[in-house]
Amino acid sequence: MDAVRAMIMDALAEPLEVREVESPTAPDGGVVVEVHATGLCKSDWHAWVGHDDVALPHVPGHELAGLIVEVGAGVQRWSVGDRVTVPFVMGCGACEWCLSGNAQVCPDQQQPGFTQWGSFAERVVLRAADTNVVRIPDDVSFEAAAALGCRFATAYRALTGRARVQAGEWITVVGAGGVGLSAVMIGVALGARVIAVDRTPAALEAAKRLGAEHVVVADGADIPAAVHEITGGGSHVSVDAVGSAQTARDAVLSLRRRGRHVQIGLLPTDDGMTRMPMARVIAWELDLLGSHGMAAADYPEMLSLIESGALRPQELIERIVGLREAADLLPTMDSASPAGMTMIDPRRA
């Protein structure tokens, strides 16, 4: 294949164009994947608007699943035709963090759609394939697998690996978009009691369908006070799935004493710093935890729960669009409030 269709970002915060570009080739240690599904995420909007340092022209997209169509020299675990997905953070495969199973914090990481051309294209390159690529079980669809790459896997590790949620605990999830609804579903599956907070009624209805015990409308009300009243003292765990100073503050102040907060939503500011209610953190001995995706090494446990039906990421998918429609949707991601995930099939006309 000499050329592939891709969504091209020629300038920051300007309209995106779908056009043909040269088809990629597999580097040593890497593979080329034909993209069958790729998620449209607010993180892609952050790159488009300039919150991430990307080299132009650029192809966004970091949640993906598809078929391997080319294998580079040195790859041992993968063959043409394999159904695969990948975390949005790809480790180098050789550093101490990758070797310990923590590729999500690899200092030499690559990220499709950020540090390299991404998956809003018919084909994408995945590097260090033996470390990063994940096999998709036959019973898991490409769309469901693509949903795992950023939002679902991040929520899963945030609740299991970082906050270590226990059955019966209260969880407050601020933001009921793709990552927030993923956290709701996972929290319910873990036996927790979930409170979902969002400004959009449709998103809160989706959260209730997924098992949220309570929902709170973010309409200017005192969110922490509402949570403390519902729980009788605050949540054991809070999640900011939006990424703003206000949502992070509301989530932290919703905690009970010795609670755990997990920050998933990005917090872009001019100086890279975000104000937090540290007096409360100190006095109540709160834990503030970051969560940056999930390494391929941690996928098997999550995939086994999906195969068993205990987790159902496919239910979070709201719609599937082609590249041209997605090019119109991406600039609206900061203001749109979809009740679920938008998936892109780059093979659509």
XYZ file of C-alpha atoms in Angstrom:
349
model
C 0.000 0.000 0.000
C 1.629 3.255 -1.190
C -0.768 5.693 0.494
C -3.256 5.734 3.369
C -5.939 8.176 4.441
C -5.232 10.122 7.619
C -6.552 13.093 9.607
C -3.862 15.757 9.380
C -3.275 18.620 11.790
C -1.299 21.234 9.822
C -1.557 23.974 12.483
C -2.576 24.255 16.120
C -6.256 24.947 16.786
C -7.070 25.116 13.066
C -9.437 22.904 11.017
C -8.185 19.365 10.371
C -7.961 17.830 6.907
C -8.412 14.220 5.806
C -6.032 13.371 2.979
C -3.694 10.687 1.677
C -0.201 10.329 3.117
C 2.605 7.854 2.559
C 1.909 4.466 4.122
C 4.157 3.790 7.150
C 6.704 0.979 7.311
C 7.624 -1.138 10.321
C 10.774 -0.037 12.197
C 13.135 -2.547 13.783
C 11.355 -4.016 16.793
C 8.020 -2.543 15.732
C 4.908 -3.362 13.732
C 2.419 -1.620 11.471
C -1.247 -2.011 12.417
C -4.242 -1.553 10.116
C -6.570 0.494 12.337
C -10.103 -0.912 12.654
C -11.181 1.257 15.595
C -9.728 4.288 17.355
C -11.251 6.426 20.088
C -11.880 10.172 19.970
C -10.719 11.471 23.356
C -10.382 14.875 25.032
C -6.641 14.208 25.224
C -6.629 14.520 21.413
C -8.174 17.973 21.822
C -5.370 18.950 24.225
C -2.829 18.079 21.497
C -4.822 19.934 18.818
C -5.098 23.130 20.862
C -1.392 23.109 21.769
C -1.282 21.855 25.350
C 1.098 19.117 24.196
C 4.275 19.683 22.216
C 3.622 18.018 18.852
C 5.593 18.361 15.629
C 3.525 19.605 12.675
C 2.105 18.285 10.446
C 0.666 15.759 12.841
C -1.809 12.859 12.989
C -3.698 12.619 16.326
C -5.154 9.460 17.872
C -3.931 7.250 20.697
C -6.641 4.653 21.484
C -6.593 1.944 18.840
C -7.134 -1.642 17.825
C -6.612 -3.485 14.569
C -4.681 -6.093 12.609
C -0.901 -6.346 12.259
C -0.029 -5.967 8.564
C 3.760 -5.676 8.772
C 6.370 -6.897 11.276
C 9.796 -5.283 11.692
C 13.121 -7.011 12.201
C 13.673 -8.431 15.669
C 10.015 -8.810 16.652
C 9.508 -12.225 18.247
C 5.967 -12.350 19.651
C 3.867 -11.020 16.780
C 2.865 -12.032 13.256
C 0.902 -10.548 10.381
C -2.825 -11.017 10.997
C -2.722 -10.832 14.790
C -5.581 -8.853 16.399
C -3.962 -6.333 18.733
C -4.286 -3.188 20.796
C -1.743 -1.088 22.701
C -1.600 1.194 25.754
C -1.385 4.885 24.891
C 2.054 4.950 26.557
C 4.565 2.729 24.767
C 7.697 2.014 26.786
C 11.187 1.606 25.366
C 11.303 -1.997 26.603
C 14.801 -1.715 28.087
C 14.772 0.689 31.053
C 14.258 -0.255 34.715
C 10.623 0.846 34.643
C 9.758 -1.206 31.549
C 11.596 -4.236 32.903
C 9.619 -3.972 36.168
C 6.285 -3.841 34.311
C 5.800 -0.071 34.679
C 6.159 1.066 31.080
C 3.492 3.730 31.708
C 6.192 5.889 33.357
C 9.056 5.012 30.988
C 11.286 8.103 30.595
C 11.849 7.233 26.920
C 8.194 6.521 26.190
C 6.455 7.081 22.884
C 2.784 8.013 22.607
C 0.827 7.574 19.369
C -0.905 10.824 18.574
C 1.537 12.881 20.642
C 5.226 12.019 20.240
C 4.586 10.278 16.905
C 1.859 10.122 14.275
C -1.192 8.464 15.743
C -4.144 6.274 14.893
C -6.522 8.684 13.110
C -5.310 6.982 9.970
C -5.754 3.706 8.142
C -2.381 2.483 9.445
C -0.163 3.293 12.433
C 3.320 2.287 13.641
C 3.724 0.693 17.086
C 7.279 0.590 18.436
C 8.917 -1.910 20.838
C 6.100 -4.301 19.962
C 7.242 -7.176 22.168
C 6.907 -4.876 25.207
C 3.836 -2.846 24.276
C 1.455 -4.726 22.009
C -1.471 -6.631 23.567
C -3.355 -9.511 21.934
C -7.122 -9.042 21.667
C -9.145 -12.141 22.640
C -11.363 -13.451 19.845
C -14.541 -12.591 21.776
C -13.557 -8.924 22.255
C -14.450 -6.526 19.422
C -12.007 -4.036 17.927
C -14.187 -1.201 19.248
C -14.163 -2.572 22.797
C -10.401 -3.138 22.615
C -9.756 0.389 21.348
C -11.770 1.737 24.284
C -9.184 0.189 26.627
C -6.158 2.079 25.315
C -6.581 5.263 27.317
C -9.811 5.887 29.197
C -10.903 2.418 30.326
C -7.435 1.094 31.157
C -6.553 4.325 32.948
C -9.725 4.111 35.029
C -9.093 0.424 35.753
C -5.573 0.978 37.017
C -6.606 4.143 38.881
C -9.140 2.201 40.940
C -7.314 -1.125 41.272
C -3.593 -0.378 41.140
C -3.577 3.133 42.612
C -6.584 3.656 44.929
C -6.949 -0.093 45.651
C -10.711 0.180 45.987
C -12.393 -2.331 48.295
C -15.941 -3.668 48.146
C -18.353 -1.495 50.100
C -16.310 1.698 49.838
C -17.818 4.921 48.525
C -16.335 6.330 45.284
C -17.097 9.806 43.937
C -16.440 10.121 40.193
C -16.403 13.725 38.993
C -17.112 13.765 35.259
C -19.179 11.156 33.429
C -17.578 11.177 30.007
C -15.656 8.202 28.630
C -13.131 7.852 31.456
C -15.668 8.752 34.142
C -18.226 6.213 32.940
C -15.418 3.650 32.751
C -14.641 4.397 36.411
C -18.319 4.018 37.296
C -18.538 0.610 35.592
C -15.287 -0.618 37.138
C -16.171 0.678 40.598
C -19.516 -1.115 40.519
C -17.807 -4.325 39.352
C -15.436 -4.046 42.330
C -18.405 -3.880 44.701
C -18.038 -0.195 45.539
C -20.861 2.318 46.036
C -20.504 4.909 43.293
C -21.578 8.553 43.152
C -21.325 10.162 39.690
C -21.073 13.947 39.263
C -21.625 15.703 35.944
C -23.301 18.784 34.488
C -25.132 16.829 31.769
C -28.354 14.899 32.492
C -27.685 12.397 29.687
C -24.270 11.555 31.165
C -25.795 11.053 34.602
C -28.490 8.815 33.132
C -25.741 6.724 31.540
C -23.978 6.535 34.909
C -27.159 5.298 36.564
C -27.591 2.628 33.880
C -24.063 1.451 34.644
C -24.841 1.100 38.343
C -24.091 4.445 40.003
C -25.984 4.459 43.308
C -26.329 8.261 43.362
C -25.837 11.061 40.834
C -25.208 14.736 41.542
C -25.813 17.499 38.995
C -22.870 19.901 38.799
C -25.027 23.008 38.384
C -23.260 25.332 40.793
C -24.249 23.329 43.859
C -21.781 22.514 46.633
C -20.585 19.121 45.357
C -18.470 18.176 48.424
C -21.379 19.001 50.759
C -23.738 16.839 48.713
C -21.301 13.915 48.783
C -20.697 14.224 52.534
C -24.450 14.172 53.115
C -24.991 11.114 50.917
C -22.109 9.132 52.422
C -22.299 10.279 56.024
C -18.815 11.743 56.114
C -17.339 11.657 52.624
C -16.131 9.123 50.064
C -13.273 6.736 50.636
C -12.056 7.376 47.066
C -12.514 10.280 44.669
C -11.691 10.512 40.975
C -11.367 13.668 38.889
C -12.128 12.466 35.374
C -12.429 15.973 33.917
C -9.221 17.828 34.656
C -9.843 21.347 35.959
C -8.923 23.172 39.136
C -12.564 23.189 40.203
C -13.279 19.505 39.525
C -10.042 18.435 41.216
C -10.877 20.561 44.255
C -14.437 19.241 44.441
C -13.180 15.668 44.233
C -10.584 16.117 46.991
C -13.002 17.928 49.310
C -15.550 15.132 48.799
C -13.269 12.689 50.634
C -13.624 11.475 54.192
C -10.678 11.507 56.557
C -7.777 9.365 55.262
C -9.432 9.110 51.862
C -7.643 8.605 48.528
C -7.937 10.907 45.525
C -6.906 9.775 42.030
C -6.248 12.443 39.395
C -6.968 11.143 35.891
C -8.073 14.271 34.012
C -5.227 16.377 32.673
C -4.690 19.729 34.391
C -3.125 22.075 31.831
C -2.060 25.442 33.241
C 0.338 28.134 32.047
C 2.954 27.278 34.682
C 2.224 23.554 35.014
C 0.957 24.007 38.583
C -2.566 23.527 39.940
C -3.888 24.813 43.264
C -5.107 22.090 45.607
C -6.677 22.288 49.108
C -3.491 21.159 50.820
C -4.620 22.247 54.298
C -7.374 19.612 54.096
C -4.931 17.072 52.646
C -2.623 17.528 55.637
C -5.247 17.728 58.381
C -7.242 14.730 57.160
C -4.221 12.699 55.944
C -5.539 12.386 52.418
C -3.617 10.554 49.692
C -3.233 12.302 46.313
C -2.475 9.807 43.552
C -1.714 10.273 39.878
C -2.663 7.692 37.259
C -1.045 7.696 33.828
C -2.524 4.845 31.835
C -1.653 1.191 32.307
C 1.229 -0.892 31.010
C 0.681 -3.819 28.654
C 1.943 -6.125 31.414
C -1.194 -5.338 33.447
C -3.731 -5.991 30.670
C -4.341 -9.764 31.168
C -6.315 -9.360 34.410
C -8.521 -6.668 32.899
C -9.051 -8.625 29.676
C -10.074 -11.721 31.635
C -12.793 -9.672 33.370
C -13.979 -8.427 29.972
C -14.066 -11.951 28.537
C -16.095 -13.117 31.561
C -18.600 -10.287 31.103
C -17.826 -8.683 34.467
C -16.611 -5.573 32.607
C -18.319 -4.402 29.406
C -16.421 -1.521 27.761
C -18.457 -1.952 24.578
C -21.467 -0.537 26.442
C -19.628 2.779 26.798
C -19.474 3.342 23.025
C -22.022 5.948 21.964
C -21.337 6.109 18.219
C -18.926 5.120 15.436
C -17.905 7.679 12.810
C -15.488 8.021 9.901
C -12.403 10.228 9.690
C -14.151 13.192 8.049
C -16.862 13.424 10.700
C -14.254 12.952 13.408
C -12.248 15.880 11.992
C -15.262 18.090 12.645
C -15.876 16.651 16.112
C -12.338 16.873 17.532
C -12.258 20.702 17.906
C -15.481 20.545 19.952
C -14.188 18.069 22.554
C -13.672 20.757 25.201
C -17.346 21.755 25.147
C -19.141 18.622 23.957
C -20.710 16.361 26.574
C -21.192 12.960 24.948
C -22.724 10.320 27.201
C -20.045 7.790 26.331
C -17.245 7.257 23.822
C -17.017 8.141 20.137
C -15.157 5.558 18.065
C -13.629 6.162 14.636
C -13.356 3.540 11.902
C -10.717 4.995 9.519
C -11.796 2.556 6.793
C -15.173 4.312 6.473
C -15.612 6.661 3.530
